Amino acid sequence: MDTHSPKTEYVDTTKSDQVSVVFSIKNHPSSLVKALTPFKDNSLNMTHIESRPLAEDPTKYKFLVNLDITDADKKFEKAVKELRTICTEDCVQVLTRRKSETIIQKNEVPWFPIKIAELDRFADQILSYGSELEADHPGFTDEVYRQRRKMFADIAYNYRHGQPIPEVQYSKDELKTWSTIFTKLSTLFETHACKEFRKVWPLLKENCNYTKDTIPQLQQVSQFLKDCTGFTLRPVAGLLSSRDFLAGLAFRVFHSTQYIRHGAKPFYTPEPDVCHELIGHVPLFCDPEFAAFSQEIGLASLGAPDEWIEKLATLYWFTIEFGVCKEDGCLKAYGAGCLSSIEELQNCVSDKSKKLPFDPETIAVTSYPITTIQPVYFVAPSFNEAKRKLREYSSQIPRPFTVHYNPYTQAVELINKRSNCLKMTQDLTSEMKTLEDAVRKLED
């Protein structure tokens, strides 16, 4: 367990042969012993146990048990079945990192983080480390560049939630690359970027040191983002899986690179870099409606089957990365892939590319190129409308619960019992009373 972060609820279930079983039982003497008996009787190896009071029912306790079920699928299935006779069916939940084809329990869902600190677990689950470059990468033969990439990757790899993001000193070559990109793109924003971007851009210059001569530090930008919409940045050492990356958005956390593309090709990068993140993504994360839309995709991904993760990742691609919207009858870019690329920014609002109406059903099954200019864009009438359609679409995801993000505890709550719904209703009632009081005072 990492000493820099608070104790988390679902511990070390990221290995394929480990699962978490979460259950609640009445607070009676020997209740826990009785509940754990199925695991003991079936010779299952328990690697971690923890408990806490059940928020919605003070007479119950919630327990977490992590198990190593290597070569013990049948025994595990039998143990869970026995546990459900003790705790009742709806009080038992199985979370796993195993692939969909190996899931054997009808209520078994892919593991996902419950607390924001559990995002630390993704640090060592990257698909490729920062210095591992493909042979056709512009920096493949540049040893200095590769060493810089490793330095940035090491910073991210060792970062833990709650720590300030370490500042870095960028080299003259890196600053030159940033300046070239920043200067050229800045000339296009007024005519090609959406109004939400244009509103925030001068604020970033004023508050986050966005200039052609300086690459902003992630910590300073993250703090500004947090003040605007509650979003924060955390450094990432390399590419994450779609599931892990989308999970971060559920907590209003954006995994950001800190390195910059190779200077040999300043207007091309085969993977996201700090120009893409800070120029393309950050401005829109400062907008409340866009931030809510982004979080909606993240929440929809939690516990979703693998085939739905692929659909949600495609929705992310055509919105947050390459989204286009209508503004006073004109096309404007809001996707980071457009806003951080000169060629893409010009292409997305021109007649050279195909434009289709925003429809999640169509978007989710549309293929797209990764290393070339996009041939198709989906036009959203507004972020609120896109969020509404996305919520309707994601309601089809087959999972035995609904998720709700609690910004006070920075944790995801599972809404799968009547008591959960009652608690949410009480919270909403309190909010409505505040709203009614505000409206009354405005009328007075």
Short mmCIF file of C-alpha atoms in Angstrom, two decimals:
data_model
loop_
_atom_site.label_atom_id
_atom_site.label_comp_id
_atom_site.label_asym_id
_atom_site.label_seq_id
_atom_site.Cartn_x
_atom_site.Cartn_y
_atom_site.Cartn_z
CA MET A 1 0.00 0.00 0.00
CA ASP A 2 1.37 3.40 -0.95
CA THR A 3 2.04 5.63 2.04
CA HIS A 4 1.29 8.84 0.14
CA SER A 5 -2.38 8.10 -0.51
CA PRO A 6 -5.27 7.26 1.86
CA LYS A 7 -6.39 3.68 2.20
CA THR A 8 -8.65 2.77 -0.69
CA GLU A 9 -11.66 0.47 -0.81
CA TYR A 10 -10.82 -1.90 -3.65
CA VAL A 11 -7.23 -3.00 -3.24
CA ASP A 12 -4.99 -4.75 -5.78
CA THR A 13 -7.62 -6.36 -7.99
CA THR A 14 -5.83 -5.32 -11.15
CA LYS A 15 -4.32 -8.75 -11.72
CA SER A 16 -6.44 -11.02 -13.87
CA ASP A 17 -6.75 -13.75 -11.21
CA GLN A 18 -7.83 -11.43 -8.42
CA VAL A 19 -11.34 -10.23 -7.67
CA SER A 20 -13.05 -8.05 -5.09
CA VAL A 21 -16.25 -9.15 -3.41
CA VAL A 22 -18.19 -6.37 -1.71
CA PHE A 23 -21.08 -7.27 0.57
CA SER A 24 -23.10 -5.81 3.44
CA ILE A 25 -24.39 -7.61 6.51
CA LYS A 26 -26.23 -6.77 9.72
CA ASN A 27 -24.03 -5.66 12.61
CA HIS A 28 -24.40 -8.74 14.83
CA PRO A 29 -21.82 -10.77 16.77
CA SER A 30 -20.18 -13.40 14.54
CA SER A 31 -21.80 -11.97 11.37
CA LEU A 32 -18.45 -11.54 9.67
CA VAL A 33 -17.28 -15.03 10.61
CA LYS A 34 -20.45 -16.44 9.09
CA ALA A 35 -20.06 -14.35 5.90
CA LEU A 36 -16.43 -15.41 5.40
CA THR A 37 -17.15 -19.09 5.92
CA PRO A 38 -17.93 -19.76 2.21
CA PHE A 39 -14.45 -18.55 1.23
CA LYS A 40 -12.79 -20.65 3.94
CA ASP A 41 -14.83 -23.77 3.16
CA ASN A 42 -13.97 -23.50 -0.54
CA SER A 43 -10.23 -23.04 0.18
CA LEU A 44 -10.04 -19.59 -1.44
CA ASN A 45 -7.06 -17.37 -0.66
CA MET A 46 -8.22 -14.08 0.90
CA THR A 47 -5.56 -11.39 0.35
CA HIS A 48 -7.27 -8.36 1.91
CA ILE A 49 -10.27 -7.58 4.15
CA GLU A 50 -11.62 -4.21 5.25
CA SER A 51 -14.89 -2.80 6.55
CA ARG A 52 -16.80 0.41 7.14
CA PRO A 53 -20.30 1.44 8.30
CA LEU A 54 -22.93 1.41 5.54
CA ALA A 55 -23.85 5.06 4.98
CA GLU A 56 -27.47 4.42 4.00
CA ASP A 57 -28.16 1.88 6.78
CA PRO A 58 -26.46 2.36 10.18
CA THR A 59 -27.47 -1.17 11.25
CA LYS A 60 -25.23 -2.70 8.58
CA TYR A 61 -21.52 -2.83 7.74
CA LYS A 62 -20.00 -3.01 4.28
CA PHE A 63 -17.11 -5.43 3.81
CA LEU A 64 -14.54 -5.84 1.07
CA VAL A 65 -12.73 -9.11 0.52
CA ASN A 66 -10.00 -9.47 -2.12
CA LEU A 67 -9.36 -13.02 -3.32
CA ASP A 68 -6.81 -14.76 -5.49
CA ILE A 69 -8.86 -17.26 -7.51
CA THR A 70 -6.12 -18.74 -9.70
CA ASP A 71 -7.44 -22.04 -11.07
CA ALA A 72 -10.43 -21.82 -8.72
CA ASP A 73 -13.30 -20.47 -10.81
CA LYS A 74 -15.74 -23.21 -9.81
CA LYS A 75 -14.89 -22.89 -6.12
CA PHE A 76 -15.27 -19.11 -6.34
CA GLU A 77 -18.65 -19.43 -8.07
CA LYS A 78 -19.82 -21.80 -5.34
CA ALA A 79 -18.55 -19.50 -2.57
CA VAL A 80 -20.34 -16.44 -3.97
CA LYS A 81 -23.55 -18.42 -4.34
CA GLU A 82 -23.32 -19.45 -0.68
CA LEU A 83 -22.52 -15.86 0.36
CA ARG A 84 -25.66 -14.63 -1.39
CA THR A 85 -27.78 -16.97 0.72
CA ILE A 86 -26.25 -15.35 3.81
CA CYS A 87 -26.33 -11.68 2.76
CA THR A 88 -29.20 -11.75 0.21
CA GLU A 89 -28.69 -11.42 -3.55
CA ASP A 90 -28.65 -7.61 -3.85
CA CYS A 91 -26.10 -7.14 -1.07
CA VAL A 92 -23.23 -8.87 -2.92
CA GLN A 93 -21.18 -7.33 -5.74
CA VAL A 94 -18.22 -8.85 -7.58
CA LEU A 95 -15.63 -6.60 -9.24
CA THR A 96 -12.93 -8.03 -11.48
CA ARG A 97 -10.17 -7.12 -13.93
CA ARG A 98 -10.69 -10.31 -15.91
CA LYS A 99 -11.62 -10.21 -19.58
CA SER A 100 -15.29 -10.43 -20.50
CA GLU A 101 -14.99 -14.00 -21.78
CA THR A 102 -13.71 -15.21 -18.39
CA ILE A 103 -16.46 -13.60 -16.31
CA ILE A 104 -18.56 -16.37 -14.79
CA GLN A 105 -20.85 -14.62 -12.33
CA LYS A 106 -24.01 -12.95 -13.63
CA ASN A 107 -23.41 -9.98 -11.29
CA GLU A 108 -19.67 -9.87 -11.91
CA VAL A 109 -18.57 -6.59 -13.49
CA PRO A 110 -15.19 -5.21 -14.58
CA TRP A 111 -13.26 -3.55 -11.77
CA PHE A 112 -13.36 0.24 -11.58
CA PRO A 113 -12.08 2.82 -9.08
CA ILE A 114 -14.43 3.95 -6.34
CA LYS A 115 -12.21 6.64 -4.82
CA ILE A 116 -10.13 9.20 -6.66
CA ALA A 117 -6.94 7.94 -4.97
CA GLU A 118 -7.41 4.58 -6.69
CA LEU A 119 -6.37 6.21 -9.94
CA ASP A 120 -2.84 5.71 -8.59
CA ARG A 121 -3.21 2.11 -9.64
CA PHE A 122 -3.09 3.05 -13.31
CA ALA A 123 0.49 4.35 -12.98
CA ASP A 124 1.98 0.90 -13.67
CA GLN A 125 -0.69 -0.27 -16.12
CA ILE A 126 0.33 1.83 -19.11
CA LEU A 127 0.38 0.21 -22.53
CA SER A 128 3.76 1.75 -23.40
CA TYR A 129 6.35 3.67 -21.38
CA GLY A 130 7.25 7.23 -22.37
CA SER A 131 10.66 6.43 -23.84
CA GLU A 132 9.48 3.42 -25.87
CA LEU A 133 9.21 4.89 -29.37
CA GLU A 134 8.24 3.22 -32.62
CA ALA A 135 10.83 3.06 -35.42
CA ASP A 136 8.92 5.66 -37.47
CA HIS A 137 8.74 8.15 -34.58
CA PRO A 138 10.55 11.46 -35.35
CA GLY A 139 12.60 11.06 -32.16
CA PHE A 140 13.45 7.36 -32.52
CA THR A 141 17.15 7.91 -33.27
CA ASP A 142 17.56 10.97 -31.00
CA GLU A 143 19.10 9.67 -27.77
CA VAL A 144 18.77 13.04 -26.00
CA TYR A 145 15.06 13.16 -26.82
CA ARG A 146 14.57 9.58 -25.63
CA GLN A 147 16.24 10.37 -22.33
CA ARG A 148 13.98 13.40 -21.87
CA ARG A 149 10.95 11.25 -22.56
CA LYS A 150 12.11 8.77 -19.92
CA MET A 151 12.56 11.60 -17.41
CA PHE A 152 8.98 12.78 -17.95
CA ALA A 153 7.70 9.20 -17.76
CA ASP A 154 9.51 8.62 -14.46
CA ILE A 155 7.88 11.73 -12.96
CA ALA A 156 4.43 10.42 -13.87
CA TYR A 157 5.19 6.86 -12.80
CA ASN A 158 6.13 7.99 -9.29
CA TYR A 159 3.33 10.52 -8.89
CA ARG A 160 0.57 9.79 -6.36
CA HIS A 161 -2.78 11.44 -5.79
CA GLY A 162 -2.62 14.46 -3.51
CA GLN A 163 0.96 15.35 -4.34
CA PRO A 164 1.79 18.53 -6.27
CA ILE A 165 2.82 17.77 -9.84
CA PRO A 166 6.60 18.30 -10.05
CA GLU A 167 7.75 21.27 -12.11
CA VAL A 168 10.09 20.63 -15.00
CA GLN A 169 12.61 22.83 -16.76
CA TYR A 170 12.06 22.63 -20.50
CA SER A 171 15.09 22.84 -22.79
CA LYS A 172 15.64 25.52 -25.43
CA ASP A 173 14.73 23.06 -28.18
CA GLU A 174 11.50 22.12 -26.40
CA LEU A 175 10.58 25.77 -25.87
CA LYS A 176 11.26 26.46 -29.55
CA THR A 177 8.91 23.68 -30.59
CA TRP A 178 6.19 25.00 -28.27
CA SER A 179 6.64 28.56 -29.57
CA THR A 180 6.30 27.45 -33.19
CA ILE A 181 3.04 25.61 -32.50
CA PHE A 182 1.59 28.18 -30.09
CA THR A 183 2.21 31.12 -32.43
CA LYS A 184 0.70 29.48 -35.50
CA LEU A 185 -2.38 28.08 -33.78
CA SER A 186 -3.13 31.37 -32.01
CA THR A 187 -3.81 33.01 -35.38
CA LEU A 188 -6.66 30.56 -36.10
CA PHE A 189 -8.57 30.43 -32.83
CA GLU A 190 -10.65 33.56 -33.35
CA THR A 191 -12.17 32.21 -36.57
CA HIS A 192 -12.05 28.44 -36.05
CA ALA A 193 -12.52 27.73 -32.31
CA CYS A 194 -15.85 27.63 -30.45
CA LYS A 195 -16.89 30.52 -28.22
CA GLU A 196 -16.24 28.52 -25.04
CA PHE A 197 -12.61 28.10 -26.08
CA ARG A 198 -12.27 31.75 -27.08
CA LYS A 199 -13.64 32.86 -23.71
CA VAL A 200 -11.11 30.84 -21.70
CA TRP A 201 -8.02 31.33 -23.87
CA PRO A 202 -7.20 34.88 -22.59
CA LEU A 203 -7.81 33.71 -19.01
CA LEU A 204 -5.20 30.98 -19.43
CA LYS A 205 -2.75 33.56 -20.71
CA GLU A 206 -3.46 35.73 -17.70
CA ASN A 207 -3.49 33.05 -15.00
CA CYS A 208 -1.42 30.12 -16.24
CA ASN A 209 1.48 31.67 -18.10
CA TYR A 210 0.25 30.67 -21.56
CA THR A 211 2.73 32.49 -23.78
CA LYS A 212 4.75 31.61 -26.86
CA ASP A 213 7.95 31.65 -24.80
CA THR A 214 6.84 29.50 -21.85
CA ILE A 215 5.37 26.01 -21.54
CA PRO A 216 2.88 26.17 -18.64
CA GLN A 217 3.48 23.89 -15.66
CA LEU A 218 0.86 21.18 -15.11
CA GLN A 219 0.43 22.01 -11.41
CA GLN A 220 -0.44 25.65 -12.06
CA VAL A 221 -2.84 24.73 -14.84
CA SER A 222 -4.43 21.97 -12.74
CA GLN A 223 -5.14 24.39 -9.90
CA PHE A 224 -6.76 26.86 -12.30
CA LEU A 225 -8.87 24.07 -13.79
CA LYS A 226 -9.97 22.97 -10.33
CA ASP A 227 -11.10 26.51 -9.50
CA CYS A 228 -13.13 26.63 -12.75
CA THR A 229 -14.90 23.25 -12.91
CA GLY A 230 -13.33 20.87 -10.40
CA PHE A 231 -11.27 19.14 -13.10
CA THR A 232 -7.63 18.39 -12.32
CA LEU A 233 -4.64 17.09 -14.26
CA ARG A 234 -2.42 14.20 -13.28
CA PRO A 235 0.74 13.23 -15.18
CA VAL A 236 0.75 9.96 -17.08
CA ALA A 237 3.81 7.92 -18.04
CA GLY A 238 2.43 6.58 -21.31
CA LEU A 239 -0.69 5.35 -23.06
CA LEU A 240 -3.49 4.01 -20.85
CA SER A 241 -6.14 1.53 -21.88
CA SER A 242 -9.45 3.11 -22.92
CA ARG A 243 -11.10 1.74 -19.77
CA ASP A 244 -8.53 3.27 -17.42
CA PHE A 245 -8.38 6.61 -19.24
CA LEU A 246 -12.16 7.03 -19.29
CA ALA A 247 -12.37 6.09 -15.61
CA GLY A 248 -10.27 9.16 -14.79
CA LEU A 249 -12.86 11.43 -16.41
CA ALA A 250 -15.50 10.07 -14.02
CA PHE A 251 -13.56 11.76 -11.20
CA ARG A 252 -12.96 14.90 -13.29
CA VAL A 253 -9.32 13.89 -13.64
CA PHE A 254 -7.54 14.18 -16.97
CA HIS A 255 -4.41 12.08 -17.45
CA SER A 256 -1.99 14.47 -19.13
CA THR A 257 1.37 13.97 -20.77
CA GLN A 258 4.16 16.36 -19.81
CA TYR A 259 6.64 15.78 -22.63
CA ILE A 260 6.62 17.62 -25.96
CA ARG A 261 6.78 16.26 -29.51
CA HIS A 262 10.09 16.08 -31.38
CA GLY A 263 11.23 19.38 -32.88
CA ALA A 264 11.99 17.84 -36.27
CA LYS A 265 8.24 17.81 -37.00
CA PRO A 266 6.59 20.48 -34.84
CA PHE A 267 3.22 20.18 -36.57
CA TYR A 268 3.01 16.40 -36.27
CA THR A 269 2.89 14.03 -33.31
CA PRO A 270 2.05 10.29 -33.39
CA GLU A 271 0.79 10.47 -29.77
CA PRO A 272 -0.61 13.10 -27.39
CA ASP A 273 1.95 15.57 -26.02
CA VAL A 274 1.89 18.63 -23.77
CA CYS A 275 0.89 20.87 -26.71
CA HIS A 276 -2.13 18.68 -27.39
CA GLU A 277 -3.09 18.57 -23.70
CA LEU A 278 -2.58 22.21 -22.72
CA ILE A 279 -3.70 23.89 -25.94
CA GLY A 280 -6.30 21.38 -27.08
CA HIS A 281 -7.89 19.92 -23.94
CA VAL A 282 -7.43 22.32 -21.03
CA PRO A 283 -9.41 25.34 -22.34
CA LEU A 284 -12.63 23.33 -22.77
CA PHE A 285 -12.24 21.56 -19.43
CA CYS A 286 -12.57 25.05 -17.94
CA ASP A 287 -16.13 25.27 -19.32
CA PRO A 288 -18.79 23.86 -16.93
CA GLU A 289 -21.00 22.33 -19.64
CA PHE A 290 -18.11 20.67 -21.44
CA ALA A 291 -16.65 19.44 -18.14
CA ALA A 292 -20.01 17.84 -17.27
CA PHE A 293 -20.23 16.23 -20.71
CA SER A 294 -16.70 14.81 -20.36
CA GLN A 295 -17.46 13.41 -16.92
CA GLU A 296 -20.65 11.84 -18.28
CA ILE A 297 -18.59 9.68 -20.66
CA GLY A 298 -16.33 8.67 -17.79
CA LEU A 299 -19.20 7.71 -15.49
CA ALA A 300 -20.82 5.71 -18.28
CA SER A 301 -17.62 3.64 -18.61
CA LEU A 302 -17.48 2.46 -14.98
CA GLY A 303 -18.27 -1.23 -14.84
CA ALA A 304 -19.24 -1.34 -18.54
CA PRO A 305 -18.52 -4.51 -20.55
CA ASP A 306 -15.53 -4.44 -22.92
CA GLU A 307 -17.66 -3.98 -26.04
CA TRP A 308 -19.25 -0.89 -24.51
CA ILE A 309 -15.86 0.54 -23.56
CA GLU A 310 -14.97 0.41 -27.25
CA LYS A 311 -18.16 2.29 -28.11
CA LEU A 312 -17.57 4.93 -25.44
CA ALA A 313 -13.96 5.37 -26.56
CA THR A 314 -15.26 6.01 -30.08
CA LEU A 315 -17.73 8.56 -28.71
CA TYR A 316 -14.82 10.21 -26.89
CA TRP A 317 -12.84 10.31 -30.13
CA PHE A 318 -15.56 12.06 -32.12
CA THR A 319 -16.41 14.55 -29.36
CA ILE A 320 -13.70 15.43 -26.87
CA GLU A 321 -10.95 14.78 -29.42
CA PHE A 322 -12.50 15.74 -32.76
CA GLY A 323 -15.79 17.42 -31.91
CA VAL A 324 -17.39 20.15 -34.04
CA CYS A 325 -20.37 22.30 -33.08
CA LYS A 326 -22.66 24.86 -34.67
CA GLU A 327 -22.29 28.48 -33.58
CA ASP A 328 -24.46 31.18 -35.17
CA GLY A 329 -24.83 28.99 -38.23
CA CYS A 330 -21.08 28.43 -38.59
CA LEU A 331 -18.97 25.37 -37.81
CA LYS A 332 -16.54 25.70 -34.91
CA ALA A 333 -14.08 23.24 -33.37
CA TYR A 334 -14.26 22.10 -29.76
CA GLY A 335 -12.28 18.84 -29.97
CA ALA A 336 -8.70 18.87 -28.68
CA GLY A 337 -7.38 17.01 -31.73
CA CYS A 338 -8.70 19.83 -33.90
CA LEU A 339 -7.67 22.72 -31.66
CA SER A 340 -4.07 21.50 -31.31
CA SER A 341 -3.46 20.75 -35.00
CA ILE A 342 -3.28 23.43 -37.69
CA GLU A 343 -4.22 21.05 -40.50
CA GLU A 344 -7.03 19.43 -38.51
CA LEU A 345 -8.40 22.78 -37.36
CA GLN A 346 -8.65 24.04 -40.92
CA ASN A 347 -10.07 20.76 -42.20
CA CYS A 348 -12.86 20.34 -39.63
CA VAL A 349 -14.65 23.58 -40.58
CA SER A 350 -14.05 23.35 -44.33
CA ASP A 351 -16.15 21.76 -47.07
CA LYS A 352 -13.42 19.16 -47.70
CA SER A 353 -14.60 16.92 -44.86
CA LYS A 354 -17.94 15.20 -44.31
CA LYS A 355 -20.24 16.45 -41.55
CA LEU A 356 -22.92 14.32 -39.89
CA PRO A 357 -25.46 15.13 -37.15
CA PHE A 358 -24.62 14.14 -33.57
CA ASP A 359 -26.09 10.70 -32.96
CA PRO A 360 -24.44 8.43 -30.36
CA GLU A 361 -25.80 5.25 -31.98
CA THR A 362 -24.08 6.12 -35.27
CA ILE A 363 -20.93 7.56 -33.72
CA ALA A 364 -20.26 4.52 -31.53
CA VAL A 365 -19.84 2.19 -34.52
CA THR A 366 -18.00 4.58 -36.85
CA SER A 367 -14.39 3.70 -37.69
CA TYR A 368 -11.74 6.39 -37.82
CA PRO A 369 -8.07 6.88 -38.78
CA ILE A 370 -5.58 7.61 -36.00
CA THR A 371 -2.55 9.00 -37.83
CA THR A 372 -4.22 10.93 -40.68
CA ILE A 373 -6.66 13.84 -41.01
CA GLN A 374 -10.22 12.93 -40.09
CA PRO A 375 -12.59 12.47 -43.05
CA VAL A 376 -15.79 12.70 -40.95
CA TYR A 377 -16.95 14.94 -38.09
CA PHE A 378 -20.16 14.80 -36.06
CA VAL A 379 -21.74 18.19 -35.36
CA ALA A 380 -23.27 18.78 -31.92
CA PRO A 381 -25.89 21.54 -31.50
CA SER A 382 -24.68 22.19 -27.93
CA PHE A 383 -22.80 20.47 -25.11
CA ASN A 384 -26.01 20.13 -23.09
CA GLU A 385 -27.80 18.44 -25.98
CA ALA A 386 -24.82 16.14 -26.55
CA LYS A 387 -24.79 15.27 -22.83
CA ARG A 388 -28.53 14.50 -22.89
CA LYS A 389 -28.18 12.19 -25.89
CA LEU A 390 -25.13 10.52 -24.37
CA ARG A 391 -26.98 9.84 -21.12
CA GLU A 392 -29.89 8.30 -23.02
CA TYR A 393 -27.47 6.16 -25.01
CA SER A 394 -25.44 5.02 -22.00
CA SER A 395 -28.61 3.94 -20.17
CA GLN A 396 -28.47 0.86 -22.43
CA ILE A 397 -25.18 -0.30 -20.87
CA PRO A 398 -25.86 -3.66 -19.16
CA ARG A 399 -24.69 -3.20 -15.57
CA PRO A 400 -26.64 -3.97 -12.37
CA PHE A 401 -26.34 -0.46 -10.93
CA THR A 402 -26.23 3.25 -11.69
CA VAL A 403 -23.27 5.36 -10.63
CA HIS A 404 -23.23 8.80 -9.04
CA TYR A 405 -20.18 10.95 -8.34
CA ASN A 406 -20.01 12.59 -4.93
CA PRO A 407 -17.81 15.70 -5.26
CA TYR A 408 -17.56 16.12 -1.48
CA THR A 409 -15.89 12.74 -0.93
CA GLN A 410 -14.46 12.51 -4.47
CA ALA A 411 -15.88 9.02 -4.69
CA VAL A 412 -18.28 7.11 -6.90
CA GLU A 413 -21.45 5.84 -5.26
CA LEU A 414 -23.31 2.79 -6.55
CA ILE A 415 -27.05 3.36 -6.83
CA ASN A 416 -28.40 -0.17 -6.72
CA LYS A 417 -30.74 -0.22 -3.72
CA ARG A 418 -33.87 1.64 -2.69
CA SER A 419 -31.99 3.13 0.26
CA ASN A 420 -29.45 4.66 -2.16
CA CYS A 421 -32.26 6.24 -4.16
CA LEU A 422 -33.85 7.60 -0.98
CA LYS A 423 -30.60 9.24 0.05
CA MET A 424 -30.21 10.84 -3.39
CA THR A 425 -33.81 12.09 -3.19
CA GLN A 426 -33.09 13.69 0.17
CA ASP A 427 -29.99 15.41 -1.23
CA LEU A 428 -31.95 16.66 -4.26
CA THR A 429 -34.74 17.92 -2.00
CA SER A 430 -32.22 19.97 -0.05
CA GLU A 431 -30.81 21.42 -3.28
CA MET A 432 -34.32 22.25 -4.51
CA LYS A 433 -35.09 24.13 -1.30
CA THR A 434 -31.96 26.22 -1.85
CA LEU A 435 -33.06 26.92 -5.43
CA GLU A 436 -36.61 27.80 -4.35
CA ASP A 437 -35.23 30.23 -1.76
CA ALA A 438 -33.03 31.88 -4.40
CA VAL A 439 -35.94 32.24 -6.85
CA ARG A 440 -38.19 33.67 -4.12
CA LYS A 441 -35.62 36.30 -3.23
CA LEU A 442 -35.22 37.25 -6.89
CA GLU A 443 -38.99 37.71 -7.16
CA ASP A 444 -39.02 39.88 -4.04
#
